[in-house]
Amino acid sequence: MENNNELMDESMRPLNQAKHVTGNVIVAGKGEGEVIATDVPLSFWGGYNSETGDIIDHHHPLYGENLNGKVFVLPAGRGSCTGSMVLLQAIYSHNSPGAIILKQVDEIISLGAIVADEIFKMKLPIIALNGPDFALAQKASYIKVSEDGKVVINH
Amino acid sequence: MSNIKLSEWDKRLLEGKEGKAKQIAMQIIVRMADVQKAKQLIGISQAHIDGCIYTGEASLKFAETLADLNGEVSVPTTLNSISVDQQRWKKQGVDSGFAELANRLAQAYVQMGAKPSFTCSPYQLPEKPNFGEHIAWAESNAVVFANSVIGARTNRYPDFMDICAALTGRAPLSGYHLDEERLGDVLVELPGLDHIDDSFFPVLGYLVGGKVESQVPVVHGLNYKPTRDDLKAFGAAVATSGAVGMFHIVGVTPEAPTVEEALGQKTLTEHWKVTMEELKNAWKELNTANDQKIDLIAFGNPHFSISECSKLADICRGKRKHPDVNVLITTSRYVYEEARKQGLTDEIERFGAEFITDTCWCMIERPVIPEHTQTIMTNSAKYAHYAPGLVDCNVYFGSIEDCVRTATSGKPQVSEPKWLQENTYT
């Protein structure tokens, strides 16, 4: 989310290893954080608890992990259409990831964040990256996203 | 910023000349059209809203924001099942705080001009759409029925998009609104089957959805004329195990008079010959219980139709359910009223079953489901799939007739259906 980690000292991170890439901006915004990555799609409805930020899908490799404030790197969503409402609830109650990086444009995930932006003026940046850049993001430890879709990937 | 070609009317809406609520709705639609890579918007003639299910404060705030801005739907709009039965929640012991939030959410949509139809089977209402009409429906089973059985055209509209389309009468031209997206992807060839009953279609749907995911299946080789209730059950199942928004059954659904017409010029991704073993496994997957007792029979996921009420009334005439078993049926107020006029509800209630209106099984929790309930039997593949996770119960699945036999005896009467037993050749 915006304003997260604004005061973090840039010198703390190994900038020499950073890669700069540009993605397809689905929802513009600033965000940065530790990376939590998966190659398995997630249904936010039934797969994610909007009150705690935990992944609750027993069949998902990230089951039990918490997404709050992290940069969530996942290929796409899956499952229920109510995923938009669950993500909106998470953004609204400040339990969402700091940014989401996708490989495929996902309508259900996107809609939750678009509604948060339009109705509540709360921004959860969502960026789609191409295959090679997405693969880099999956292996990253820290990612920073800017308004214009520039993504700084630190390993 | 956007590559979408907007009409003069779209621009008026976007500029806020038709009010702030429609402006917000249009902004969301245009952004989603961009995400979907749509080139233009189209007019829709009606909407069905699923966003009236209470999922938390944000969903309520969203709807009340639009209602407070005097948002008003511009096309006939129906509402999906809500999270409570407005007439019975007190008697059912539902928490009053929760009921208040659920009712406020429904009220926000009613205030915007949506009809309080409160049903997940809007195709059972008099205002159902016609063949070829572009509509914006949400609720997976309603979407797949509208596209496949009626031949109306709708995408699987997520919650929020449904009300945006209703407020503006517009939607992105993409997906199932387009001819080519409605053609079949997978040819599903059935083995020769006899003795088909109402338990066959939910099982087949559950099997097909799990295999084809979001592709369009074309079912071929069915030598049986399914009823609308059979097609409802098939659609609900195929949209539970998969993300199917459209199917064809050759010789049955309106866009599939022949295999060739259902497939068009599209390249098949698969020609799948269904085996008896696959059908048997799907049936087994739906039966997750093995206890010798039964606490509850659940009918009406999706909402029971008048013809299902009539069938149930016939089967339970002169019988009485076992005192240890509860029999609950969810339906719309419209169907309940029509069934009442025909004397069907009296017959069913004499059997000992109870009706619930407005809400549906996907939202019903305890205490509406009696606290002691551990084992449920249902005729719905959709509910057989979701109930273990939703209400932590074991589930038996069977035909309406088997459900009634179970209700009267108080013991699960579950045997392999005849269409599985007597079709050993494949």
PDB file of C-alpha atoms in Angstrom, chain A residues 24 26-28 45 50 79 81-82 84-86 88-89 92 105-108 110-112 114-115 117-120, chain B residues 24 27-28 31-32 35-37 50-51 53 55-59 61-62 65-66 156-161 386 390:
ATOM      1  CA  ASN A  24       1.446  -3.649 -17.650  1.00  0.00           C
ATOM      2  CA  ILE A  26      -3.657  -2.792 -14.031  1.00  0.00           C
ATOM      3  CA  VAL A  27      -4.000  -0.628 -10.942  1.00  0.00           C
ATOM      4  CA  ALA A  28      -1.446   2.148 -10.552  1.00  0.00           C
ATOM      5  CA  TRP A  45     -12.710 -16.588  -1.972  1.00  0.00           C
ATOM      6  CA  SER A  50      -9.519 -11.039   4.559  1.00  0.00           C
ATOM      7  CA  GLY A  79     -12.077 -20.234  -8.722  1.00  0.00           C
ATOM      8  CA  CYS A  81     -16.139 -14.772  -8.767  1.00  0.00           C
ATOM      9  CA  THR A  82     -16.612 -13.632  -5.169  1.00  0.00           C
ATOM     10  CA  SER A  84     -13.238  -9.614  -5.932  1.00  0.00           C
ATOM     11  CA  MET A  85     -15.325  -9.002  -2.801  1.00  0.00           C
ATOM     12  CA  VAL A  86     -12.826 -10.813  -0.584  1.00  0.00           C
ATOM     13  CA  LEU A  88     -11.857  -5.566  -1.553  1.00  0.00           C
ATOM     14  CA  GLN A  89     -12.633  -6.447   2.064  1.00  0.00           C
ATOM     15  CA  TYR A  92     -10.634  -1.969   3.065  1.00  0.00           C
ATOM     16  CA  VAL A 105      -4.149 -10.335 -16.351  1.00  0.00           C
ATOM     17  CA  ASP A 106      -6.763 -11.619 -13.931  1.00  0.00           C
ATOM     18  CA  GLU A 107     -10.211 -10.025 -14.031  1.00  0.00           C
ATOM     19  CA  ILE A 108     -11.381 -11.079 -10.602  1.00  0.00           C
ATOM     20  CA  SER A 110      -8.143  -6.752 -10.784  1.00  0.00           C
ATOM     21  CA  LEU A 111     -11.787  -5.866 -10.110  1.00  0.00           C
ATOM     22  CA  GLY A 112     -11.355  -6.009  -6.318  1.00  0.00           C
ATOM     23  CA  ILE A 114     -10.202  -1.312  -9.128  1.00  0.00           C
ATOM     24  CA  VAL A 115     -13.294  -0.980  -6.906  1.00  0.00           C
ATOM     25  CA  ASP A 117      -9.502   2.603  -5.948  1.00  0.00           C
ATOM     26  CA  GLU A 118     -12.756   3.990  -7.374  1.00  0.00           C
ATOM     27  CA  ILE A 119     -14.929   3.813  -4.246  1.00  0.00           C
ATOM     28  CA  PHE A 120     -12.530   4.062  -1.308  1.00  0.00           C
TER      29      PHE A 120
ATOM     30  CA  ILE B  24     -18.426   5.642 -10.814  1.00  0.00           C
ATOM     31  CA  GLN B  27     -15.342   4.292 -14.630  1.00  0.00           C
ATOM     32  CA  ILE B  28     -15.203   0.740 -13.256  1.00  0.00           C
ATOM     33  CA  ARG B  31     -11.235   0.026 -16.552  1.00  0.00           C
ATOM     34  CA  MET B  32     -12.439  -3.568 -16.669  1.00  0.00           C
ATOM     35  CA  VAL B  35      -8.295  -5.297 -18.585  1.00  0.00           C
ATOM     36  CA  GLN B  36     -10.411  -7.563 -20.836  1.00  0.00           C
ATOM     37  CA  LYS B  37      -9.029  -5.882 -23.973  1.00  0.00           C
ATOM     38  CA  ASP B  50     -24.999 -11.482  -6.882  1.00  0.00           C
ATOM     39  CA  GLY B  51     -23.291  -8.731  -4.863  1.00  0.00           C
ATOM     40  CA  ILE B  53     -24.551 -11.659  -0.486  1.00  0.00           C
ATOM     41  CA  THR B  55     -19.247 -10.858   2.735  1.00  0.00           C
ATOM     42  CA  GLY B  56     -18.168  -8.057   5.052  1.00  0.00           C
ATOM     43  CA  GLU B  57     -18.299  -4.352   5.697  1.00  0.00           C
ATOM     44  CA  ALA B  58     -16.673  -3.370   2.388  1.00  0.00           C
ATOM     45  CA  SER B  59     -19.416  -5.006   0.287  1.00  0.00           C
ATOM     46  CA  LYS B  61     -20.136   0.202   2.075  1.00  0.00           C
ATOM     47  CA  PHE B  62     -19.789  -0.253  -1.700  1.00  0.00           C
ATOM     48  CA  THR B  65     -22.179   4.448  -1.349  1.00  0.00           C
ATOM     49  CA  LEU B  66     -23.853   3.945  -4.725  1.00  0.00           C
ATOM     50  CA  ARG B 156     -19.588 -14.658 -15.745  1.00  0.00           C
ATOM     51  CA  TYR B 157     -19.947 -11.208 -14.209  1.00  0.00           C
ATOM     52  CA  PRO B 158     -18.103 -10.913 -10.936  1.00  0.00           C
ATOM     53  CA  ASP B 159     -19.791  -9.197  -7.994  1.00  0.00           C
ATOM     54  CA  PHE B 160     -19.540  -5.360  -8.375  1.00  0.00           C
ATOM     55  CA  MET B 161     -19.551  -5.544 -12.186  1.00  0.00           C
ATOM     56  CA  TYR B 386     -19.536 -27.213  -0.899  1.00  0.00           C
ATOM     57  CA  LEU B 390     -19.165 -24.622   4.425  1.00  0.00           C
TER      58      LEU B 390
END
